[in-house]
Amino acid sequence: MVSTVHTPARIEIAPSGEMTGSTRVYRKHLGDMTAVYRDTAAHEAALREHGPDHVVYEVAEHRYGDEPGSLIVGTSTLQPGRYGHEFAVTRGHLHGIADRAELYHCIGGHGVMLLETLDGRSEAVELRAGQAVDVPGHWIHRSVNVGDEPFVTLFCYAADAGQDYSVISDAHGMRDLVIADEDAGWRTVTNPAHTGYRP
Ligand SMILES: [Fe+2]
């Protein structure tokens, strides 16, 4: 098999998450987050206040191609926010090829990586600038901003991994929610709407 040899890319990454050389940038807006937050009334109130085009998070990525062995390197910038008691989140996903791992290195802000397996394990890894989490394969993952500033992470994962978002929506959300806590700042609680992940 002949594989393509790409030219190495130098990438500048700012603490804000801005990066040069990205091959794709996409944004998720308040209008894209219907049914993501448990408190739908709070989400609807935010929609009325800020409008559907209000940016919740932005992802910039650099990839050479989709071939196995390539990497996707990028940044995720999740704005602060609260929807009822629940902090702002990304949609979250399981990799389409579920055994693919991913590195998330926090370069700004204060967040939590919420991690769950299909068979019932849960972890919430708190991240501040300089801290990283090496997410193993087979873990559903979602970023949560528990601070007042944008939560910015640098991520890196296999280019053939893909994303399965329906695993979360089919289960009516992840098993845990990250909510505000007066003393600790944040804590996880069980999502009463969660119906269990399909095997
Ligand atoms: Fe991922």
Coordinates of C-alpha atoms and ligand atoms in Angstrom, one line a residue:
M1 CA 0.0 0.0 0.0
V2 CA 1.3 3.4 -1.0
S3 CA 0.6 6.1 1.7
T4 CA 0.6 9.8 1.2
V5 CA 3.6 11.6 2.8
H6 CA 2.3 15.0 3.9
T7 CA 4.4 18.1 4.6
P8 CA 4.8 18.9 8.3
A9 CA 2.6 21.7 9.4
R10 CA 3.7 24.3 11.9
I11 CA 0.7 25.5 14.0
E12 CA 0.5 28.6 16.2
I13 CA -1.9 28.1 19.1
A14 CA -2.9 31.1 21.2
P15 CA -4.2 30.8 24.8
S16 CA -7.6 32.0 23.4
G17 CA -7.8 28.8 21.3
E18 CA -7.1 30.6 18.0
M19 CA -4.9 28.6 15.8
T20 CA -3.2 29.1 12.5
G21 CA -3.3 26.6 9.7
S22 CA -6.7 25.1 10.6
T23 CA -8.3 23.0 7.9
R24 CA -11.8 23.4 9.4
V25 CA -13.5 25.6 12.0
Y26 CA -17.0 25.1 13.2
R27 CA -19.2 26.7 15.8
K28 CA -22.1 25.4 17.8
H29 CA -24.7 28.0 18.7
L30 CA -27.5 28.1 21.3
G31 CA -29.9 27.1 18.5
D32 CA -28.0 23.9 18.0
M33 CA -28.2 22.9 21.7
T34 CA -31.9 22.0 21.8
A35 CA -32.5 19.0 24.2
V36 CA -28.8 19.1 25.3
Y37 CA -29.6 20.8 28.7
R38 CA -31.8 19.2 31.2
D39 CA -33.5 22.5 32.1
T40 CA -35.2 23.2 28.7
A41 CA -36.9 26.3 30.1
A42 CA -33.6 27.8 31.0
H43 CA -32.3 27.0 27.5
E44 CA -35.3 28.6 25.9
A45 CA -34.9 31.7 28.1
A46 CA -31.2 31.9 27.0
L47 CA -32.4 31.6 23.4
R48 CA -34.8 34.5 23.9
E49 CA -32.1 36.6 25.6
H50 CA -29.1 35.9 23.3
G51 CA -30.7 34.6 20.1
P52 CA -30.1 31.2 18.3
D53 CA -26.8 32.4 16.8
H54 CA -25.1 33.0 20.1
V55 CA -21.9 30.9 20.1
V56 CA -21.6 28.2 22.8
Y57 CA -18.4 26.7 21.6
E58 CA -16.0 26.8 18.7
V59 CA -13.7 24.1 17.4
A60 CA -10.7 24.6 15.1
E61 CA -8.8 21.6 13.8
H62 CA -5.9 20.7 11.6
R63 CA -5.9 17.4 9.7
Y64 CA -3.9 16.1 6.8
G65 CA -6.5 13.5 5.9
D66 CA -8.7 10.8 7.2
E67 CA -6.3 7.9 6.7
P68 CA -5.6 5.6 9.7
G69 CA -2.4 6.8 11.4
S70 CA -3.1 10.5 10.8
L71 CA -3.9 12.8 13.7
I72 CA -6.4 15.5 14.1
V73 CA -5.0 18.4 16.2
G74 CA -7.2 21.3 17.3
T75 CA -8.6 23.5 19.9
S76 CA -12.0 23.7 21.6
T77 CA -13.2 27.0 23.1
L78 CA -16.3 26.6 25.3
Q79 CA -17.8 29.8 26.5
P80 CA -18.9 30.1 30.2
G81 CA -22.6 29.8 30.9
R82 CA -25.3 28.3 33.0
Y83 CA -28.7 26.8 32.1
G84 CA -30.5 26.5 35.4
H85 CA -28.0 24.8 37.7
E86 CA -26.2 23.1 34.8
F87 CA -22.9 24.5 33.4
A88 CA -22.3 25.0 29.7
V89 CA -21.3 21.8 27.9
T90 CA -20.3 20.6 24.4
R91 CA -22.6 18.1 22.8
G92 CA -20.2 15.2 23.7
H93 CA -19.7 11.9 21.8
L94 CA -18.3 8.4 21.7
H95 CA -15.8 7.9 18.9
G96 CA -17.3 6.1 15.9
I97 CA -14.4 3.7 16.2
A98 CA -14.9 3.4 19.9
D99 CA -11.4 2.3 20.9
R100 CA -9.8 5.5 19.7
A101 CA -8.3 7.6 22.5
E102 CA -8.0 11.4 22.8
L103 CA -5.8 13.8 24.6
Y104 CA -7.3 17.0 26.0
H105 CA -4.8 19.6 27.3
C106 CA -6.3 22.6 29.0
I107 CA -4.6 25.9 27.9
G108 CA -7.1 28.3 29.5
G109 CA -10.0 28.5 31.9
H110 CA -11.5 26.0 34.3
G111 CA -13.4 23.0 33.2
V112 CA -14.4 19.4 33.7
M113 CA -14.1 16.5 31.3
L114 CA -17.1 14.4 31.9
L115 CA -16.4 10.8 31.0
E116 CA -18.8 7.8 30.9
T117 CA -18.7 4.2 29.6
L118 CA -21.6 2.4 28.1
D119 CA -21.5 -0.2 31.0
G120 CA -21.8 2.3 33.8
R121 CA -18.4 3.8 34.8
S122 CA -18.3 7.6 35.3
E123 CA -15.4 10.0 35.8
A124 CA -15.3 13.8 36.1
V125 CA -11.7 15.2 35.6
E126 CA -11.2 18.8 36.6
L127 CA -8.8 20.7 34.3
R128 CA -7.1 24.1 34.6
A129 CA -4.4 25.5 32.4
G130 CA -1.4 23.1 32.2
Q131 CA -3.4 20.0 33.1
A132 CA -4.4 17.3 30.7
V133 CA -6.5 14.2 30.5
D134 CA -5.6 11.2 28.4
V135 CA -9.1 9.9 27.5
P136 CA -8.9 6.1 26.8
G137 CA -10.9 4.5 24.1
H138 CA -14.5 3.5 24.9
W139 CA -15.3 6.5 27.0
I140 CA -18.0 9.0 26.0
H141 CA -16.6 12.5 26.6
R142 CA -17.9 16.0 27.0
S143 CA -16.3 19.3 28.0
V144 CA -18.0 21.3 30.7
N145 CA -17.1 24.9 31.6
V146 CA -17.3 25.4 35.4
G147 CA -15.5 28.8 35.4
D148 CA -16.2 32.4 34.3
E149 CA -13.7 32.5 31.4
P150 CA -13.7 30.5 28.2
F151 CA -12.6 26.9 28.8
V152 CA -9.9 26.2 26.1
T153 CA -8.4 22.8 25.4
L154 CA -6.0 21.5 22.8
F155 CA -7.0 18.1 21.6
C156 CA -5.4 15.4 19.6
Y157 CA -6.9 12.1 18.3
A158 CA -6.8 9.6 15.5
A159 CA -8.1 11.0 12.2
D160 CA -10.2 7.9 11.5
A161 CA -12.0 8.0 14.9
G162 CA -15.2 9.7 13.9
Q163 CA -17.9 10.9 16.3
D164 CA -21.2 9.2 17.4
Y165 CA -23.4 11.9 19.0
S166 CA -26.6 9.9 19.0
V167 CA -25.3 7.7 21.8
I168 CA -26.0 10.6 24.1
S169 CA -29.2 11.9 22.6
D170 CA -30.7 8.4 22.4
A171 CA -30.1 8.1 26.1
H172 CA -31.7 11.5 26.8
G173 CA -28.4 12.9 28.0
M174 CA -25.3 11.7 29.8
R175 CA -25.8 9.8 33.1
D176 CA -24.4 12.7 35.1
L177 CA -24.9 16.4 35.0
V178 CA -22.3 19.0 36.2
I179 CA -24.1 21.6 38.3
A180 CA -23.1 24.6 40.4
D181 CA -22.3 23.9 44.0
E182 CA -22.1 26.8 46.5
D183 CA -19.1 25.3 48.4
A184 CA -17.1 23.3 45.9
G185 CA -18.0 25.3 42.8
W186 CA -19.3 22.3 41.0
R187 CA -20.4 18.8 41.5
T188 CA -22.0 15.9 39.6
V189 CA -25.6 14.7 40.1
T190 CA -27.5 11.9 38.4
N191 CA -29.5 13.1 35.3
P192 CA -33.0 11.9 36.1
A193 CA -33.9 11.9 32.3
H194 CA -31.1 9.5 31.4
T195 CA -32.5 6.2 30.1
G196 CA -29.3 4.2 29.9
Y197 CA -26.9 3.7 27.0
R198 CA -27.7 1.2 24.3
P199 CA -25.2 -1.7 24.4
Ligands
FE1 FE -13.5 12.9 20.8

